[in-house]
Short mmCIF file of C-alpha atoms and ligand atoms in Angstrom, two decimals:
data_model
loop_
_atom_site.label_atom_id
_atom_site.label_comp_id
_atom_site.label_asym_id
_atom_site.label_seq_id
_atom_site.Cartn_x
_atom_site.Cartn_y
_atom_site.Cartn_z
CA MET G 5 119.10 131.93 98.02
CA ARG G 6 118.47 128.13 99.34
CA PRO G 7 115.38 126.89 100.75
CA GLN G 8 117.35 123.77 102.75
CA VAL G 9 114.79 122.48 104.05
CA VAL G 10 111.02 122.34 102.60
CA PHE G 11 108.46 120.65 104.76
CA VAL G 12 105.01 119.30 103.06
CA THR G 13 102.13 119.45 105.25
CA SER G 14 98.33 119.61 105.18
CA GLU G 15 98.37 120.63 108.49
CA ILE G 16 100.30 123.56 109.50
CA TYR G 17 98.64 125.58 113.92
CA PRO G 18 97.23 128.03 113.86
CA PHE G 19 96.54 128.34 109.40
CA SER G 20 94.76 124.95 109.87
CA LYS G 21 94.82 121.98 111.81
CA THR G 22 93.23 118.26 113.31
CA GLY G 23 94.98 117.20 115.57
CA GLY G 24 98.07 116.98 116.79
CA LEU G 25 100.18 117.25 113.02
CA GLY G 26 98.96 120.11 113.21
CA ASP G 27 100.29 121.46 115.98
CA VAL G 28 104.31 119.52 115.14
CA LEU G 29 104.10 121.83 111.82
CA GLY G 30 103.53 124.80 113.12
CA ALA G 31 106.74 123.73 115.54
CA LEU G 32 109.06 121.97 114.83
CA PRO G 33 109.76 124.17 110.95
CA LEU G 34 109.39 127.17 112.73
CA THR G 35 112.91 126.10 115.76
CA LEU G 36 115.29 124.77 112.79
CA HIS G 37 113.97 127.71 111.24
CA ARG G 38 115.35 129.80 114.65
CA MET G 39 118.05 127.40 114.39
CA GLY G 40 119.66 128.67 111.21
CA ILE G 41 118.60 126.06 109.64
CA ARG G 42 116.79 128.18 106.25
CA THR G 43 112.89 126.84 106.66
CA ALA G 44 109.12 126.85 104.49
CA VAL G 45 106.27 125.36 104.24
CA VAL G 46 103.95 124.10 101.30
CA THR G 47 100.18 123.36 102.90
CA PRO G 48 96.63 122.77 100.84
CA PHE G 49 94.77 126.65 100.91
CA TYR G 50 91.84 125.63 103.36
CA GLY G 51 89.81 129.21 102.93
CA ARG G 52 90.29 129.88 106.42
CA LEU G 53 93.00 131.61 107.20
CA GLY G 54 93.32 134.23 109.48
CA SER G 55 95.51 136.25 107.40
CA ALA G 56 95.49 139.59 109.32
CA GLU G 57 98.22 138.51 111.03
CA PHE G 58 100.36 137.00 109.54
CA GLY G 59 99.42 138.67 106.45
CA VAL G 60 99.16 137.14 104.68
CA HIS G 61 99.01 138.21 100.09
CA LEU G 62 98.66 136.11 97.16
CA ALA G 63 102.46 135.51 95.74
CA TRP G 64 102.32 133.64 92.36
CA SER G 65 98.73 133.43 90.34
CA ASP G 66 98.10 131.25 87.54
CA CYS G 67 100.60 128.50 88.90
CA HIS G 68 100.57 125.76 86.18
CA VAL G 69 100.35 122.17 87.80
CA GLY G 70 100.54 120.15 84.32
CA TYR G 71 99.80 116.59 83.03
CA PRO G 72 96.14 115.41 83.36
CA TRP G 73 95.63 118.58 85.45
CA ASP G 74 96.67 121.12 81.54
CA PRO G 75 93.95 123.77 82.19
CA VAL G 76 93.94 123.79 85.57
CA THR G 77 96.30 126.44 87.53
CA ALA G 78 96.79 127.12 91.29
CA ASP G 79 96.86 130.24 92.89
CA ILE G 80 100.11 130.64 95.31
CA PHE G 81 99.61 132.07 98.79
CA GLN G 82 102.65 133.03 101.42
CA ALA G 83 102.36 134.21 104.58
CA ASN G 84 105.19 135.75 106.82
CA PHE G 85 104.56 132.97 110.11
CA HIS G 86 107.48 134.99 111.97
CA GLY G 87 109.96 135.42 108.98
CA MET G 88 109.31 131.98 108.00
CA PRO G 89 107.56 131.51 104.61
CA VAL G 90 104.84 129.19 104.57
CA TYR G 91 103.46 128.73 101.13
CA PHE G 92 99.65 128.06 100.34
CA VAL G 93 98.23 126.44 97.71
CA HIS G 94 94.83 127.15 96.95
CA ARG G 95 92.05 126.21 94.53
CA SER G 96 88.82 126.95 96.14
CA GLU G 97 86.93 123.49 94.80
CA TYR G 98 88.95 121.06 95.49
CA PHE G 99 90.37 122.38 99.25
CA ASP G 100 87.76 124.96 100.36
CA ARG G 101 85.22 122.93 102.60
CA ARG G 102 84.27 123.11 106.15
CA PHE G 103 85.98 119.96 107.48
CA TYR G 104 89.78 119.49 105.84
CA TYR G 105 89.38 115.29 105.04
CA ASN G 106 86.32 113.88 105.57
CA ASP G 107 81.88 114.47 107.23
CA HIS G 108 79.61 112.93 108.85
CA LYS G 109 79.45 110.28 106.37
CA GLY G 110 83.37 109.60 105.31
CA ASP G 111 85.87 110.37 103.47
CA TYR G 112 85.42 112.94 100.41
CA PHE G 113 85.08 110.87 97.32
CA ASP G 114 87.58 112.75 95.74
CA ASN G 115 90.77 112.77 98.84
CA ALA G 116 93.42 111.02 96.05
CA GLU G 117 92.26 113.89 93.49
CA ARG G 118 92.15 117.00 96.14
CA PHE G 119 96.03 115.37 97.27
CA ILE G 120 97.20 114.22 93.97
CA PHE G 121 96.64 117.63 92.36
CA PHE G 122 98.24 119.38 95.93
CA SER G 123 102.20 116.94 95.22
CA ARG G 124 101.96 118.04 91.96
CA ALA G 125 101.32 121.80 92.18
CA VAL G 126 103.87 121.49 95.63
CA MET G 127 106.76 120.40 92.71
CA GLU G 128 105.22 122.82 90.13
CA PHE G 129 105.32 125.46 92.55
CA LEU G 130 108.73 124.82 93.27
CA LYS G 131 110.63 124.63 89.99
CA ARG G 132 109.81 127.95 89.50
CA LEU G 133 110.28 128.78 93.41
CA GLY G 134 113.76 127.86 91.68
CA PRO G 135 116.87 126.76 93.59
CA ALA G 136 115.45 122.87 94.87
CA PRO G 137 115.28 122.18 98.09
CA ALA G 138 118.56 120.53 99.85
CA ILE G 139 114.84 118.72 101.48
CA LEU G 140 112.27 117.36 100.66
CA HIS G 141 110.06 116.53 104.25
CA ALA G 142 106.68 115.00 103.24
CA HIS G 143 104.36 114.28 106.28
CA ASP G 144 101.53 111.88 106.51
CA TRP G 145 99.87 110.51 103.42
CA GLN G 146 98.64 113.82 102.09
CA ALA G 147 101.90 114.24 101.27
CA SER G 148 102.93 111.10 100.69
CA LEU G 149 103.28 111.65 96.77
CA ILE G 150 105.73 114.07 96.67
CA PRO G 151 108.76 111.51 98.29
CA VAL G 152 107.26 109.36 94.92
CA TYR G 153 106.86 112.71 92.73
CA LEU G 154 110.78 113.08 93.71
CA ASN G 155 112.61 109.47 93.39
CA TYR G 156 111.48 109.38 89.59
CA TRP G 157 111.74 113.30 88.34
CA ARG G 158 114.90 113.30 89.46
CA GLN G 159 116.85 110.66 87.31
CA HIS G 160 115.87 112.53 84.08
CA ASP G 161 115.29 116.01 85.86
CA PRO G 162 118.39 117.85 86.63
CA PHE G 163 116.37 120.56 88.77
CA TRP G 164 115.51 117.91 91.56
CA GLN G 165 119.00 116.34 90.81
CA ASP G 166 120.90 117.02 94.46
CA THR G 167 117.03 116.93 96.27
CA ARG G 168 116.85 113.94 99.16
CA SER G 169 113.42 113.11 101.17
CA VAL G 170 112.20 112.61 104.07
CA MET G 171 108.69 110.22 104.69
CA THR G 172 107.03 111.53 108.47
CA ILE G 173 104.70 109.32 109.07
CA HIS G 174 102.85 110.64 112.08
CA ASN G 175 99.25 107.71 111.84
CA LEU G 176 100.23 104.72 109.81
CA ALA G 177 97.03 103.77 110.52
CA PHE G 178 96.05 106.66 107.77
CA GLN G 179 97.23 106.27 104.29
CA GLY G 180 95.56 107.49 102.39
CA ARG G 181 94.67 103.74 99.90
CA PHE G 182 92.69 104.62 96.71
CA SER G 183 91.11 101.72 93.81
CA SER G 184 94.57 101.43 90.62
CA ARG G 185 92.13 103.14 88.74
CA LEU G 186 93.12 106.69 90.43
CA PHE G 187 97.31 105.57 89.93
CA GLN G 188 96.16 106.68 85.78
CA GLY G 189 95.72 110.04 87.53
CA ALA G 190 98.49 110.48 88.98
CA ALA G 191 101.13 110.31 86.28
CA LEU G 192 103.49 108.78 87.70
CA PRO G 193 105.80 106.66 85.43
CA PRO G 194 104.21 103.02 84.88
CA GLN G 195 107.20 101.17 87.23
CA ALA G 196 105.72 103.13 89.91
CA TRP G 197 102.74 100.74 89.46
CA SER G 198 105.23 98.45 91.47
CA MET G 199 106.42 97.19 94.42
CA ASP G 200 109.40 99.67 94.64
CA GLY G 201 106.73 102.25 94.66
CA VAL G 202 102.77 103.23 95.52
CA GLU G 203 101.13 99.68 94.87
CA PHE G 204 100.03 97.57 97.54
CA TYR G 205 97.93 94.63 96.81
CA GLY G 206 96.16 95.69 93.81
CA ASP G 207 95.51 98.87 95.18
CA PHE G 208 97.20 102.80 94.83
CA ASN G 209 98.91 103.38 98.71
CA PHE G 210 100.63 107.33 98.90
CA LEU G 211 101.47 106.27 102.08
CA LYS G 212 103.34 103.05 100.96
CA GLY G 213 104.72 104.71 98.23
CA GLY G 214 105.65 107.51 100.40
CA ILE G 215 107.70 104.58 102.72
CA ALA G 216 109.13 103.07 99.50
CA CYS G 217 110.52 105.85 97.93
CA ALA G 218 111.21 108.15 100.67
CA ASP G 219 115.43 108.85 101.37
CA LYS G 220 114.66 108.47 105.34
CA VAL G 221 110.94 107.67 106.51
CA SER G 222 111.13 108.65 110.11
CA THR G 223 107.65 107.86 113.03
CA VAL G 224 107.69 110.27 116.27
CA SER G 225 108.64 108.27 119.37
CA PRO G 226 111.30 105.37 119.35
CA SER G 227 108.37 103.29 120.52
CA TYR G 228 106.05 103.79 118.00
CA ALA G 229 109.44 102.95 115.84
CA LYS G 230 109.72 99.92 116.73
CA GLU G 231 105.76 99.21 117.04
CA ILE G 232 105.74 99.00 112.66
CA LEU G 233 107.44 96.71 112.70
CA THR G 234 105.14 93.82 114.38
CA ASP G 235 101.87 92.62 113.27
CA ALA G 236 99.88 93.60 115.91
CA PHE G 237 100.99 98.05 115.01
CA GLY G 238 101.76 97.50 111.52
CA CYS G 239 98.68 98.56 109.86
CA GLY G 240 99.08 95.73 107.17
CA LEU G 241 102.99 98.02 106.00
CA GLN G 242 105.23 96.46 109.29
CA GLY G 243 107.36 94.34 105.55
CA VAL G 244 107.30 97.08 103.81
CA LEU G 245 108.59 98.81 106.77
CA ARG G 246 110.75 95.39 108.21
CA ALA G 247 112.78 95.34 104.31
CA ARG G 248 113.49 99.32 105.39
CA GLN G 249 114.35 98.80 108.45
CA HIS G 250 117.80 100.20 107.79
CA LYS G 251 116.74 103.88 106.08
CA LEU G 252 113.72 104.28 109.53
CA HIS G 253 114.43 106.66 112.11
CA GLY G 254 111.98 107.28 115.49
CA ILE G 255 112.74 111.11 116.88
CA LEU G 256 110.22 112.02 119.89
CA ASN G 257 107.85 114.61 119.33
CA GLY G 258 109.32 117.83 121.12
CA ALA G 259 105.76 120.54 122.88
CA ASP G 260 104.85 123.86 122.05
CA TYR G 261 105.67 125.49 125.20
CA SER G 262 105.36 128.43 124.20
CA ILE G 263 101.61 128.16 123.60
CA TRP G 264 101.05 124.58 125.42
CA ASN G 265 102.65 126.53 129.42
CA PRO G 266 100.35 127.10 132.19
CA SER G 267 101.84 129.81 133.02
CA SER G 268 101.97 132.19 130.36
CA ASN G 269 98.43 131.03 128.98
CA ARG G 270 96.31 133.85 127.49
CA PHE G 271 93.08 130.80 127.28
CA LEU G 272 93.37 130.42 131.10
CA PRO G 273 91.46 132.13 134.12
CA CYS G 274 94.27 132.09 136.37
CA THR G 275 98.17 131.25 135.98
CA TYR G 276 100.63 128.79 137.86
CA ASP G 277 103.98 127.14 137.78
CA ALA G 278 105.45 123.76 139.56
CA ASP G 279 106.03 126.24 142.85
CA HIS G 280 102.91 128.16 142.64
CA LEU G 281 99.86 125.35 142.99
CA LYS G 282 97.38 127.97 144.11
CA GLY G 283 96.43 128.86 140.08
CA LYS G 284 95.87 124.90 139.70
CA ARG G 285 93.44 125.40 142.31
CA ASN G 286 91.51 128.40 140.55
CA CYS G 287 91.71 127.12 137.04
CA LYS G 288 89.55 123.97 138.93
CA LEU G 289 86.88 125.22 140.25
CA SER G 290 86.62 127.87 137.66
CA LEU G 291 85.86 124.78 134.88
CA ILE G 292 83.82 123.54 137.83
CA LYS G 293 81.90 126.82 137.20
CA GLU G 294 82.25 127.41 133.51
CA LEU G 295 80.67 123.58 132.84
CA ASP G 296 77.86 124.46 135.69
CA MET G 297 79.73 120.76 137.10
CA ASP G 298 78.75 120.04 140.84
CA PRO G 299 80.35 122.36 143.54
CA ALA G 300 81.29 119.72 145.45
CA LEU G 301 83.45 118.09 142.91
CA LYS G 302 85.71 121.09 144.85
CA ASN G 303 87.19 118.10 147.18
CA ARG G 304 87.28 115.78 144.81
CA PRO G 305 89.44 114.46 142.13
CA ILE G 306 88.21 115.36 137.66
CA LEU G 307 89.86 113.35 135.25
CA GLY G 308 90.31 114.18 131.62
CA PHE G 309 89.75 112.89 128.67
CA ILE G 310 91.01 115.21 125.20
CA GLY G 311 90.38 113.45 121.87
CA ARG G 312 88.59 111.97 118.39
CA LEU G 313 86.28 110.19 119.88
CA ARG G 314 87.42 106.47 117.64
CA ARG G 315 89.03 103.30 118.65
CA GLN G 316 93.06 104.50 118.30
CA LYS G 317 92.51 107.12 121.50
CA GLY G 318 91.05 104.54 124.12
CA VAL G 319 86.90 105.57 123.66
CA ASP G 320 86.01 101.78 124.32
CA LEU G 321 87.80 101.71 127.36
CA LEU G 322 86.47 105.11 129.02
CA ILE G 323 82.95 105.10 127.70
CA ASP G 324 82.81 100.54 129.06
CA ILE G 325 84.52 101.65 132.77
CA LEU G 326 82.61 104.92 133.52
CA PRO G 327 79.70 103.46 135.84
CA ARG G 328 82.19 101.86 138.34
CA LEU G 329 85.08 105.78 138.32
CA MET G 330 81.42 106.89 138.49
CA GLN G 331 80.57 104.82 141.62
CA GLN G 332 84.02 106.68 143.04
CA ASP G 333 82.31 110.09 143.66
CA VAL G 334 84.32 111.51 140.86
CA GLY G 335 84.17 113.95 138.28
CA VAL G 336 84.42 112.89 134.13
CA VAL G 337 85.11 115.69 131.64
CA VAL G 338 84.61 114.41 127.40
CA LEU G 339 85.94 116.76 124.55
CA GLY G 340 85.99 115.10 121.91
CA GLU G 341 84.38 114.92 118.22
CA GLY G 342 83.93 112.68 115.33
CA ASN G 343 81.32 109.50 115.13
CA LEU G 344 78.18 109.68 115.50
CA GLU G 345 77.72 107.48 118.20
CA LYS G 346 80.03 107.59 120.66
CA GLU G 347 78.91 111.10 120.94
CA ALA G 348 75.54 110.39 121.46
CA ARG G 349 76.34 107.67 124.14
CA LEU G 350 78.63 110.43 126.43
CA HIS G 351 75.55 112.75 126.40
CA ALA G 352 73.35 109.82 127.25
CA MET G 353 75.56 108.69 130.63
CA MET G 354 75.81 113.14 131.17
CA GLU G 355 71.90 112.34 132.56
CA ASP G 356 73.12 109.71 134.16
CA TYR G 357 75.68 111.46 136.81
CA PRO G 358 74.75 114.92 136.08
CA GLY G 359 76.70 117.50 137.48
CA ARG G 360 78.94 114.85 137.75
CA LEU G 361 79.75 114.18 133.58
CA THR G 362 80.42 116.39 131.28
CA THR G 363 80.81 115.97 128.03
CA ILE G 364 81.80 118.95 124.95
CA VAL G 365 81.13 117.25 121.73
CA GLY G 366 83.16 119.51 119.23
CA TYR G 367 86.50 121.12 118.92
CA THR G 368 87.80 124.09 120.93
CA GLU G 369 91.29 124.62 121.16
CA ASP G 370 91.03 127.05 123.93
CA LEU G 371 88.77 124.96 126.35
CA ALA G 372 91.36 121.82 125.78
CA HIS G 373 93.98 124.11 127.67
CA ARG G 374 91.29 125.09 129.89
CA ILE G 375 90.19 121.02 130.72
CA GLN G 376 93.67 120.37 130.78
CA ALA G 377 94.75 123.39 134.04
CA GLY G 378 91.87 122.60 135.77
CA CYS G 379 91.51 118.66 135.96
CA ASP G 380 93.51 116.13 138.79
CA ILE G 381 93.72 113.18 136.37
CA PHE G 382 94.60 112.77 132.46
CA LEU G 383 92.51 110.27 130.99
CA MET G 384 94.34 108.27 127.83
CA PRO G 385 93.53 104.95 126.73
CA SER G 386 94.74 104.97 124.06
CA THR G 387 95.12 101.82 122.15
CA TYR G 388 97.39 103.09 120.23
CA GLU G 389 99.28 106.20 120.01
CA PRO G 390 102.87 106.94 117.32
CA CYS G 391 103.62 109.81 119.93
CA GLY G 392 100.57 111.98 121.59
CA LEU G 393 101.04 115.59 122.53
CA THR G 394 98.21 115.84 124.87
CA GLN G 395 99.82 113.72 127.62
CA MET G 396 103.01 115.65 127.58
CA TYR G 397 100.29 118.90 127.84
CA ALA G 398 98.55 117.57 130.69
CA LEU G 399 102.27 116.69 132.68
CA ARG G 400 103.65 120.38 131.92
CA PHE G 401 100.59 121.61 133.26
CA GLY G 402 99.87 119.48 135.92
CA THR G 403 97.74 116.69 135.46
CA PRO G 404 99.51 113.37 135.79
CA PRO G 405 98.45 110.79 132.70
CA VAL G 406 96.03 107.85 133.15
CA ALA G 407 97.52 105.97 129.53
CA THR G 408 98.12 103.26 128.46
CA ALA G 409 101.90 101.63 127.77
CA VAL G 410 102.31 102.66 124.22
CA GLY G 411 104.46 104.20 121.83
CA GLY G 412 104.91 107.62 122.74
CA LEU G 413 102.80 107.60 125.88
CA ARG G 414 105.04 104.79 127.26
CA ASP G 415 108.35 106.92 126.24
CA THR G 416 107.41 110.19 128.41
CA ILE G 417 105.48 109.55 131.60
CA THR G 418 107.37 107.20 134.21
CA PRO G 419 105.13 105.26 135.55
CA TRP G 420 103.46 105.31 139.38
CA PRO G 421 105.19 103.50 141.82
CA GLU G 422 108.59 104.12 139.89
CA SER G 423 110.78 106.41 141.85
CA GLY G 424 110.93 109.35 139.12
CA ALA G 425 107.17 108.62 138.79
CA THR G 426 105.21 111.29 136.80
CA GLY G 427 101.61 109.08 135.86
CA PHE G 428 100.85 105.87 135.43
CA ILE G 429 100.68 102.96 132.96
CA PHE G 430 98.76 100.05 132.25
CA ASN G 431 99.82 97.08 130.07
CA GLU G 432 96.55 95.06 128.97
CA GLN G 433 94.13 96.56 127.12
CA THR G 434 91.35 95.90 128.57
CA PRO G 435 88.44 97.78 130.51
CA ASP G 436 89.64 96.03 134.07
CA ALA G 437 93.42 96.73 133.48
CA PHE G 438 92.22 100.65 132.75
CA HIS G 439 89.88 101.09 135.30
CA ALA G 440 92.36 99.04 137.98
CA ALA G 441 95.51 102.13 136.73
CA VAL G 442 92.34 105.36 137.11
CA THR G 443 91.29 103.68 140.31
CA GLN G 444 94.73 103.54 141.34
CA ALA G 445 95.72 106.91 140.47
CA ILE G 446 92.85 107.96 142.18
CA SER G 447 93.36 106.85 145.47
CA VAL G 448 97.01 108.66 145.52
CA TRP G 449 95.30 111.70 145.07
CA LYS G 450 93.09 110.49 147.63
CA ASP G 451 95.05 109.08 150.76
CA GLU G 452 98.99 110.80 149.86
CA PRO G 453 98.60 114.20 149.03
CA LYS G 454 102.19 114.61 148.80
CA THR G 455 103.33 111.71 146.75
CA TRP G 456 100.88 113.92 144.91
CA ARG G 457 102.39 117.51 144.95
CA ASP G 458 105.46 115.58 143.99
CA MET G 459 104.39 113.71 141.48
CA VAL G 460 103.04 116.68 140.26
CA ARG G 461 106.49 118.91 139.74
CA ARG G 462 107.71 116.40 138.62
CA ALA G 463 105.05 115.89 135.80
CA MET G 464 105.50 120.24 135.43
CA GLN G 465 109.30 120.07 134.38
CA GLN G 466 109.85 117.58 132.13
CA GLN G 467 111.56 118.64 129.12
CA PHE G 468 110.02 117.57 125.68
CA THR G 469 111.76 120.82 124.27
CA TRP G 470 110.79 121.26 120.50
CA GLU G 471 115.02 122.11 120.12
CA ARG G 472 115.99 118.27 121.03
CA SER G 473 113.87 117.19 118.06
CA ALA G 474 114.94 119.44 116.14
CA THR G 475 118.39 118.84 116.68
CA GLU G 476 117.89 114.78 115.61
CA TYR G 477 115.74 115.86 112.12
CA ILE G 478 119.06 117.97 111.52
CA ASP G 479 121.90 115.24 112.17
CA LEU G 480 119.12 113.36 109.63
CA TYR G 481 119.10 115.77 107.33
CA ARG G 482 122.55 115.71 107.25
CA GLU G 483 123.26 111.27 106.41
CA LEU G 484 121.48 113.11 103.55
CA GLY G 485 123.41 115.45 102.23
CA MET G 486 122.56 118.63 103.78
CA GLN G 487 125.27 121.22 104.15
P1 ADP J 3 96.55 112.97 116.79
O1 ADP J 3 97.33 114.13 117.55
O2 ADP J 3 95.69 112.09 117.79
O3 ADP J 3 94.66 113.01 117.50
P2 ADP J 3 97.93 114.25 119.47
O4 ADP J 3 97.76 113.97 121.20
O5 ADP J 3 99.28 114.10 119.14
O6 ADP J 3 96.94 113.34 119.41
O7 ADP J 3 97.57 115.63 119.35
C1 ADP J 3 96.15 115.81 119.94
C2 ADP J 3 96.29 117.57 119.36
O8 ADP J 3 94.35 118.24 119.25
C3 ADP J 3 95.96 117.86 121.10
O9 ADP J 3 96.40 119.91 120.44
C4 ADP J 3 94.44 118.26 121.44
O10 ADP J 3 94.79 119.44 122.59
C5 ADP J 3 94.08 118.99 120.29
N1 ADP J 3 92.68 118.27 120.35
C6 ADP J 3 91.92 116.52 120.24
N2 ADP J 3 90.69 116.52 120.35
C7 ADP J 3 90.13 118.18 120.89
C8 ADP J 3 89.23 118.71 120.52
N3 ADP J 3 87.71 117.79 120.23
N4 ADP J 3 88.90 120.10 120.62
C9 ADP J 3 89.97 120.73 120.71
N5 ADP J 3 91.29 120.19 121.15
C10 ADP J 3 91.34 119.28 120.76
C1 GLC J 4 99.33 112.17 114.63
C2 GLC J 4 99.28 110.87 116.40
C3 GLC J 4 99.46 111.08 117.49
C4 GLC J 4 101.08 112.38 117.34
C5 GLC J 4 100.77 113.31 115.93
C6 GLC J 4 101.54 114.64 116.02
O1 GLC J 4 98.29 112.15 115.14
O2 GLC J 4 98.38 109.84 116.76
O3 GLC J 4 99.97 110.40 118.27
O4 GLC J 4 101.40 112.57 118.47
O5 GLC J 4 100.22 112.72 114.89
O6 GLC J 4 102.90 113.60 115.47
#
């Protein structure tokens, strides 16, 4: 039967993940599927799928990708992900690598070629699978050529005539911007090299092409949808977006509470909920042990940070205020990776505060859960944040966040001292403002235990369900004619 919506993405948890994109694609398509929308997902095969659980098997071999790869084919694997089909495009020289997009030296030199290949393989495979879906929903720059191919191909290929596209931007800073030389390798028609296509100041810009060609563009929070129209947050694409504001929507992500939930969680030493907070205390004691931290911290607040050690996540602000914070007799746990210099800096600082500052460099899914549960306060000083899932998880784990007033952070946290507060927000992106907000959180934790407990309970009761987000996406698909 005709799928109604096909998602095209470079990540889907639990098969692949480098951040929130993987989490979103692991939840949204499945939610739609459970709401009765015929949904499928297509994604690269990175060469290390846990295949046993979801019965990953070869579905099609030698799927032709077409010009300029005429003799080159892709194999398509299929998994049954809780009843929803997920298809994997397999071509080992492109996708079977240690990392997905880059290593410590930088982006892979052939990223344009890899994701042109992926996009063409997706289009050819879907044609073979037939009939065409009502909606092709592309995510981030890696899938941005999907709306571009669709836009030009449906003008003459009856197969694609009734398909419409949605382009979701999870992070405008990553655009897939390449030299104009590579345009030829995409085998797009010459008119795609224009203001209405992929050309951007003389470069080949995948995301710009996706924004220009998609029938609808969405991003992952209402606040970010407004911010990206401004010079400060538009990453150069503000003009392109402003001219297409009529088709731009902000739909807040959800949190997958079947995974990110302290009341049923296989990664935690003990579970808890808003009415039984004793388990949270035990998670804290156990985290102190696991990370070999100072036992005296059981009576002091522990502050947690999880995320890429990049400017976006405000790691510079964190490093700046750490010496001041440590004077306040707190513990700090940092889990992250992504920048050798920052990793080294944080490691060096650990020596100054033995047992009180712990940095774990790496990507460890289960530890992320234990840090969310075992900390008292969560730090998220992002310079921008399209949505942010980590703060939603922190809320559910009863770890009030201290966050910048940007994007999805603004849309998901009710700031102290408003009534109904669930966390702390600071406006000015300066170390002083961040430090003042953290200090405020520490003093409420220390001096007003009842107020703190009420805030923790309220935070845990927040509901950012995927059903709510999915309903908004369905409205969008229906506007595009999905039955
Ligand atoms: P982003 O997508 O910008 O990284 P989000 O807050 O939307 O930010 O999502 C981040 C996701 O990645 C969360 O699931 C978070 O737990 C996870 N994550 C980030 N860094 C790490 C890490 N070093 N180890 C384990 N999980 C991480
Ligand atoms: C991006 C953004 C993050 C968002 C995630 C999922 O990685 O940086 O804010 O939550 O995508 O949409």
